[in-house]
mmCIF file of C-alpha atoms in Angstrom:
data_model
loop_
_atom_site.group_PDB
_atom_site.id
_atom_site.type_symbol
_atom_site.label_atom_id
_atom_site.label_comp_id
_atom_site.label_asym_id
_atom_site.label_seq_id
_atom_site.Cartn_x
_atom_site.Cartn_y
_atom_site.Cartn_z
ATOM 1 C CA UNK A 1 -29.001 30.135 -16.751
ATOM 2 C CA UNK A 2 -27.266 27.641 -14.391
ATOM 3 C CA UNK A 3 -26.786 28.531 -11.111
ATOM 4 C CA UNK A 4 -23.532 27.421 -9.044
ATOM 5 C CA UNK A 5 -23.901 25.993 -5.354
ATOM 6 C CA UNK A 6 -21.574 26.611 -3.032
ATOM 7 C CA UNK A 7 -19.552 23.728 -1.772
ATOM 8 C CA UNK A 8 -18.132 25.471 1.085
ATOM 9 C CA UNK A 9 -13.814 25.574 1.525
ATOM 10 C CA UNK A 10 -12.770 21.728 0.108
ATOM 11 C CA UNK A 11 -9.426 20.542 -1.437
ATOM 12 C CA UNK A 12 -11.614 19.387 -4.563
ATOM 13 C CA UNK A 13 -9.557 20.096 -7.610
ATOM 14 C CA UNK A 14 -10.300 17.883 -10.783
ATOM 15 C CA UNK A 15 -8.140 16.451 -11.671
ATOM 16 C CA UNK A 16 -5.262 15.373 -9.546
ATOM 17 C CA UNK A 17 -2.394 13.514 -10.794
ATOM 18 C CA UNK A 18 -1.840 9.594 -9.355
ATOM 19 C CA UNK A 19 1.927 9.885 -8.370
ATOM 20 C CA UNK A 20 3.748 7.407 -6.450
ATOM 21 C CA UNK A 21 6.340 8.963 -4.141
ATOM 22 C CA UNK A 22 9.892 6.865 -2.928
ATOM 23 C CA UNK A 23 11.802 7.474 0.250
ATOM 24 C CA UNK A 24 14.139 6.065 2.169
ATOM 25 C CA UNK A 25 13.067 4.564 5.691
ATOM 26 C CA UNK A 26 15.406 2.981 8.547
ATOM 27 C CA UNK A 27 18.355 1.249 7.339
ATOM 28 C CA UNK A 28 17.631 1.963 3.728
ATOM 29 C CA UNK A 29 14.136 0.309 3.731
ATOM 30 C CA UNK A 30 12.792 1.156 0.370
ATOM 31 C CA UNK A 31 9.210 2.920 0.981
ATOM 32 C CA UNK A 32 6.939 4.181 -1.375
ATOM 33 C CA UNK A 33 3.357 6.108 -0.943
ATOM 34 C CA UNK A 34 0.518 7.300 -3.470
ATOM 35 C CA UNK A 35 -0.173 10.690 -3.453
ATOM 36 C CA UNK A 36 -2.390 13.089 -5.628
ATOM 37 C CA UNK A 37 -1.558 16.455 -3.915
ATOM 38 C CA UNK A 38 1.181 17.355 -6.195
ATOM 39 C CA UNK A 39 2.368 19.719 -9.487
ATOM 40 C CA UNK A 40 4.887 20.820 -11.370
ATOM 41 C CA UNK A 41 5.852 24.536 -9.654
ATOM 42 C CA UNK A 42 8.872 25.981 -11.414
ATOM 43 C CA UNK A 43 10.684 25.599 -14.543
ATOM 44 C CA UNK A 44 14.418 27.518 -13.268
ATOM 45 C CA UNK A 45 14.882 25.389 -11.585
ATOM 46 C CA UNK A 46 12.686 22.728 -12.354
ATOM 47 C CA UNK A 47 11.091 21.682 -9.301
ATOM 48 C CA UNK A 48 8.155 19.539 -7.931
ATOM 49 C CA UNK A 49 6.095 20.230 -5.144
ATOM 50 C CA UNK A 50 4.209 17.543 -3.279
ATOM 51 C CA UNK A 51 1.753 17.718 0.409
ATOM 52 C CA UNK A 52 1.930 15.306 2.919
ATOM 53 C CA UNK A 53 0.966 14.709 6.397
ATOM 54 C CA UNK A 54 3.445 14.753 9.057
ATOM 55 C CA UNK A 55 1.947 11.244 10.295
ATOM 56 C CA UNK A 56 3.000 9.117 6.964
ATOM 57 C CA UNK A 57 6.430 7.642 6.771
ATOM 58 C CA UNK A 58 7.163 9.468 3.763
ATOM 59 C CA UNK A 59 6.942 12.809 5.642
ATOM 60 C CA UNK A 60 10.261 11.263 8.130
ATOM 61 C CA UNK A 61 12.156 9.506 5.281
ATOM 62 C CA UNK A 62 11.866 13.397 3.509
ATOM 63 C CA UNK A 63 12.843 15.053 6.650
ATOM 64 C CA UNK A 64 15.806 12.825 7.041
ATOM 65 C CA UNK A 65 17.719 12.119 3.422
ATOM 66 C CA UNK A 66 16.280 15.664 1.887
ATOM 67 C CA UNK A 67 15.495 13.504 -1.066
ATOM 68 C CA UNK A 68 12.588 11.685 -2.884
ATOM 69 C CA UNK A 69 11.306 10.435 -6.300
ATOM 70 C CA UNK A 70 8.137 10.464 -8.069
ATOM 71 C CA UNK A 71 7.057 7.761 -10.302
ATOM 72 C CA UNK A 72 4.259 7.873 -12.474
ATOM 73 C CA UNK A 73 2.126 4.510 -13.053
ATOM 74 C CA UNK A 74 0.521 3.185 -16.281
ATOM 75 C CA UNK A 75 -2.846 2.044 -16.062
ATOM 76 C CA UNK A 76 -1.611 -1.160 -16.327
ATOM 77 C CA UNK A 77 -0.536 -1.331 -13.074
ATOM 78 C CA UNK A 78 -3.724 0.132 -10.947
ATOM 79 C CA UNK A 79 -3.674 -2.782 -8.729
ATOM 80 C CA UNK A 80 -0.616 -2.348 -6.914
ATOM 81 C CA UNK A 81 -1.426 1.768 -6.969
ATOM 82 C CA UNK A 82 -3.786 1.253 -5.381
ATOM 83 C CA UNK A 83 -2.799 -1.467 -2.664
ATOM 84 C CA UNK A 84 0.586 1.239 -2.411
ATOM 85 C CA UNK A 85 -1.838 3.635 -1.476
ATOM 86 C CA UNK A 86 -4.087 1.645 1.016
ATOM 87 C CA UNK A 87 -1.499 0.670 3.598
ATOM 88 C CA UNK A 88 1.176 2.423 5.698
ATOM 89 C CA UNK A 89 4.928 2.056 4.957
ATOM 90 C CA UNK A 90 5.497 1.973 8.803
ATOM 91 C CA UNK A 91 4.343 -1.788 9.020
ATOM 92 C CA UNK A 92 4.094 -2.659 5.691
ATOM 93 C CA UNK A 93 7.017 -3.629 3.200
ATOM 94 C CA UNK A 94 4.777 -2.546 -0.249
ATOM 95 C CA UNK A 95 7.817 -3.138 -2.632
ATOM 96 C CA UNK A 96 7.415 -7.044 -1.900
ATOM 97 C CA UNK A 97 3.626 -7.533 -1.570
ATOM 98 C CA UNK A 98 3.272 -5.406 -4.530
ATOM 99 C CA UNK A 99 5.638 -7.205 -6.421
ATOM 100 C CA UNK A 100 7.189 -4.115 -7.733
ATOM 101 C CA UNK A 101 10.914 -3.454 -8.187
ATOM 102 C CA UNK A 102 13.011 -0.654 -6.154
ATOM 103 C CA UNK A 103 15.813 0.973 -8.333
ATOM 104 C CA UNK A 104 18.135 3.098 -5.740
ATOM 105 C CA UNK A 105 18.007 6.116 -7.717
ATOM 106 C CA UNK A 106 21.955 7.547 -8.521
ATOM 107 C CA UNK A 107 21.414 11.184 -8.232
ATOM 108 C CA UNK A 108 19.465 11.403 -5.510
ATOM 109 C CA UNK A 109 19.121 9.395 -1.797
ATOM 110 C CA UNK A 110 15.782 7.664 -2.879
ATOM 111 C CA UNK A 111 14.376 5.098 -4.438
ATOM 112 C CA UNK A 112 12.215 4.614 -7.278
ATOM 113 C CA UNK A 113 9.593 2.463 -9.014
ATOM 114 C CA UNK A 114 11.416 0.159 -11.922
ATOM 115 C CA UNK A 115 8.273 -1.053 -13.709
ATOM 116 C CA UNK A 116 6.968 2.508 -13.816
ATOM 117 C CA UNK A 117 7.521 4.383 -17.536
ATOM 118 C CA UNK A 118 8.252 7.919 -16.035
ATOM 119 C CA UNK A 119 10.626 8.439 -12.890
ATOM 120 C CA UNK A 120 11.548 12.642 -11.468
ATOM 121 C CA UNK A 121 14.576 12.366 -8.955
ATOM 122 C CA UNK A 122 13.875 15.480 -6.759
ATOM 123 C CA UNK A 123 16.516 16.753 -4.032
ATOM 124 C CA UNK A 124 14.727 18.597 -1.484
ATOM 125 C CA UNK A 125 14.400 21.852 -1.475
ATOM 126 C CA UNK A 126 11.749 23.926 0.372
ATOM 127 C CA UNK A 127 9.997 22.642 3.176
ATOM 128 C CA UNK A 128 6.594 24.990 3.986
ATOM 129 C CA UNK A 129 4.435 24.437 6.810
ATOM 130 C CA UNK A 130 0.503 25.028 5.631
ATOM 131 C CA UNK A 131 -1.841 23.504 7.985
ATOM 132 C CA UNK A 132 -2.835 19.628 8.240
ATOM 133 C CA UNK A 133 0.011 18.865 5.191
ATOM 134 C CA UNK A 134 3.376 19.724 4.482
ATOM 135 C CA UNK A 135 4.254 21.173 1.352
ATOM 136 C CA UNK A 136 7.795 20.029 -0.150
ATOM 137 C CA UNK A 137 9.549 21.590 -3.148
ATOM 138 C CA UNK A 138 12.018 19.325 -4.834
ATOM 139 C CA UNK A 139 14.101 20.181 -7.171
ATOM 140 C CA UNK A 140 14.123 17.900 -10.116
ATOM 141 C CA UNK A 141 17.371 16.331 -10.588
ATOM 142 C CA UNK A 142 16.797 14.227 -13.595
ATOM 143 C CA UNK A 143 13.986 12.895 -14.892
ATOM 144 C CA UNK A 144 14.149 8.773 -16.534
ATOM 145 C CA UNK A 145 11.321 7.935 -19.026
ATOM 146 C CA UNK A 146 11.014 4.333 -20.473
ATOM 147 C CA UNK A 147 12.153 4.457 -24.672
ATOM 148 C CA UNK A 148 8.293 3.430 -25.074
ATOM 149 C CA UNK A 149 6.641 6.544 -23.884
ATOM 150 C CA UNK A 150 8.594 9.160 -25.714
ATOM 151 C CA UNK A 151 6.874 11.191 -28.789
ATOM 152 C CA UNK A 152 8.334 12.233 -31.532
ATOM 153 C CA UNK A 153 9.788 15.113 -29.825
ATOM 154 C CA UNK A 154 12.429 12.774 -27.889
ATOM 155 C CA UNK A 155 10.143 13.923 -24.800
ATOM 156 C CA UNK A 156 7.519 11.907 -22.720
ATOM 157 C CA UNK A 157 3.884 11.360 -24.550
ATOM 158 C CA UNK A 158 1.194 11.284 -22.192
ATOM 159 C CA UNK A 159 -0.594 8.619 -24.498
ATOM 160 C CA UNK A 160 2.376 6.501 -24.490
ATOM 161 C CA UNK A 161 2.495 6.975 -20.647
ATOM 162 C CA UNK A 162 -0.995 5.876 -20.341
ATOM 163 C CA UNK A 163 -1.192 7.939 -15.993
ATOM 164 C CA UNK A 164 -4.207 7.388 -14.002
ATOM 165 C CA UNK A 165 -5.428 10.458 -12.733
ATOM 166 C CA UNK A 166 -7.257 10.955 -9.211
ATOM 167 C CA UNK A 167 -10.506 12.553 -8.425
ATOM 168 C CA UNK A 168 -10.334 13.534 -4.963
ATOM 169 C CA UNK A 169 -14.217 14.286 -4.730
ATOM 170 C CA UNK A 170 -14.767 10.623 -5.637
ATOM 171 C CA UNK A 171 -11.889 8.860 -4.252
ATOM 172 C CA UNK A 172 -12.201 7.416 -7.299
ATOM 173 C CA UNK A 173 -9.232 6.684 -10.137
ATOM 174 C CA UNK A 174 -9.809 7.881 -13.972
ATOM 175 C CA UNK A 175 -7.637 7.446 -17.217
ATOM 176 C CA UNK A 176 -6.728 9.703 -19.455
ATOM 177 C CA UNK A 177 -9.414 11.107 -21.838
ATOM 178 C CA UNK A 178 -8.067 11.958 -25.577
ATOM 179 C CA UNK A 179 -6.146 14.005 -27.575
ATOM 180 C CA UNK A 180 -8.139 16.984 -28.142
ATOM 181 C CA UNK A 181 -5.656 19.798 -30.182
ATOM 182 C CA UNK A 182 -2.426 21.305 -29.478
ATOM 183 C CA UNK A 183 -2.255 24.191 -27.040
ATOM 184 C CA UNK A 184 -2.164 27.870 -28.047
ATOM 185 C CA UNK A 185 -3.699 27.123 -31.200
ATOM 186 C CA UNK A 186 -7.308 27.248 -31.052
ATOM 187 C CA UNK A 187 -7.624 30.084 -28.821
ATOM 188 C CA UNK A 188 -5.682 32.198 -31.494
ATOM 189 C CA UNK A 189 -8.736 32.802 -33.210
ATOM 190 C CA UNK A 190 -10.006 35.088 -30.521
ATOM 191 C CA UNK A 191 -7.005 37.490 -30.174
ATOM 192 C CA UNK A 192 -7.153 40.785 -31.254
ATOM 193 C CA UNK A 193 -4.741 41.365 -33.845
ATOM 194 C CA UNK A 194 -2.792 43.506 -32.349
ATOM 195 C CA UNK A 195 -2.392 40.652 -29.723
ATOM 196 C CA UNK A 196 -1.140 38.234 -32.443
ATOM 197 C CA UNK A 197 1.915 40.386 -33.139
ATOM 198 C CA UNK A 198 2.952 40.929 -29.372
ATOM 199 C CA UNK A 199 2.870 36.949 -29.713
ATOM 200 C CA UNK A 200 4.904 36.013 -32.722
#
């Protein structure tokens, strides 16, 4: 029998998404920042929730236009994640080094990532106080996916999309593993009958 060791109280869920977050700085400065404290936390409305430290810029630009994006690299473009991720929008203008392209996003006071295939405009909606982060719920406003990455469905494939995904443990970036089978399938063959009819 294997035996767990305690780890003691760590942040150290596997895994954590790569997102890349846009704001608005002074005079419209375009910023954007990498985070991997974030998920998907309602469905009515649809809304985003993301953790930040109140030292980052992104944590002001919030604060001030109640608005931000998230946009969701490809693994094709890990190296300017990750150089987005190693320096501070404060004294650093990332869209230009990085060579990436700000689109000022029409539904919401932020901008967003053009070269990235999936973009949530979020209006800001919640702002909870937890400790050394911030927690902010934004409302998704609309959500822009490149023609490319959609399935059959008419709805992004996360193939197609191709996201890096963050292990915190690590500090360490992963791709996505592969298709393994369609949820609520397999585990069907464990329910109680009964169970199955409550279902259908």
């Amino acid at each position: 029998m294997k035996m767990k060791m305690s780890l003691g109280p760590e942040a150290l869920a596997i895994p954590s998404p790569v997102w890349v977050v846009g704001s608005y700085g002074n005079n419209e400065q375009p910023n954007i920042m990498v985070i991997s404290w974030g998920a998907i936390c309602c469905t009515t409305p649809p809304c985003i929730s993301i953790a930040l430290k109140k030292t980052r810029a992104t944590y002001s630009n919030i604060m001030e236009h109640e608005a931000f994006t998230i946009s969701v690299p490809s693994r094709e473009y890990l190296i300017e994640t990750d150089y987005v991720g190693m320096v501070s929008g404060i004294s650093h203008d990332k869209f230009s080094t990085s060579g990436l392209t700000p689109v000022r996003s029409r539904v919401v006071n932020a901008p967003y990532v053009e070269e990235f295939p999936l973009i949530m405009e979020c209006s800001l909606l919640h702002v909870l106080e937890i400790g050394s982060h911030t927690q902010f719920i934004g409302q998704i406003m609309d959500v822009k996916a490149d023609e490319n990455v959609l399935g059959d469905n008419g709805l992004p494939n996360a193939k197609k999309v191709n996201p890096l995904v963050s292990s915190a443990c690590e500090r360490a970036y992963y791709g996505l593993g592969e298709y393994v089978e369609k949820a609520c399938l397999l585990g069907g063959n464990l329910l109680e009958p009964q169970l199955e009819e409550e279902l259908d």
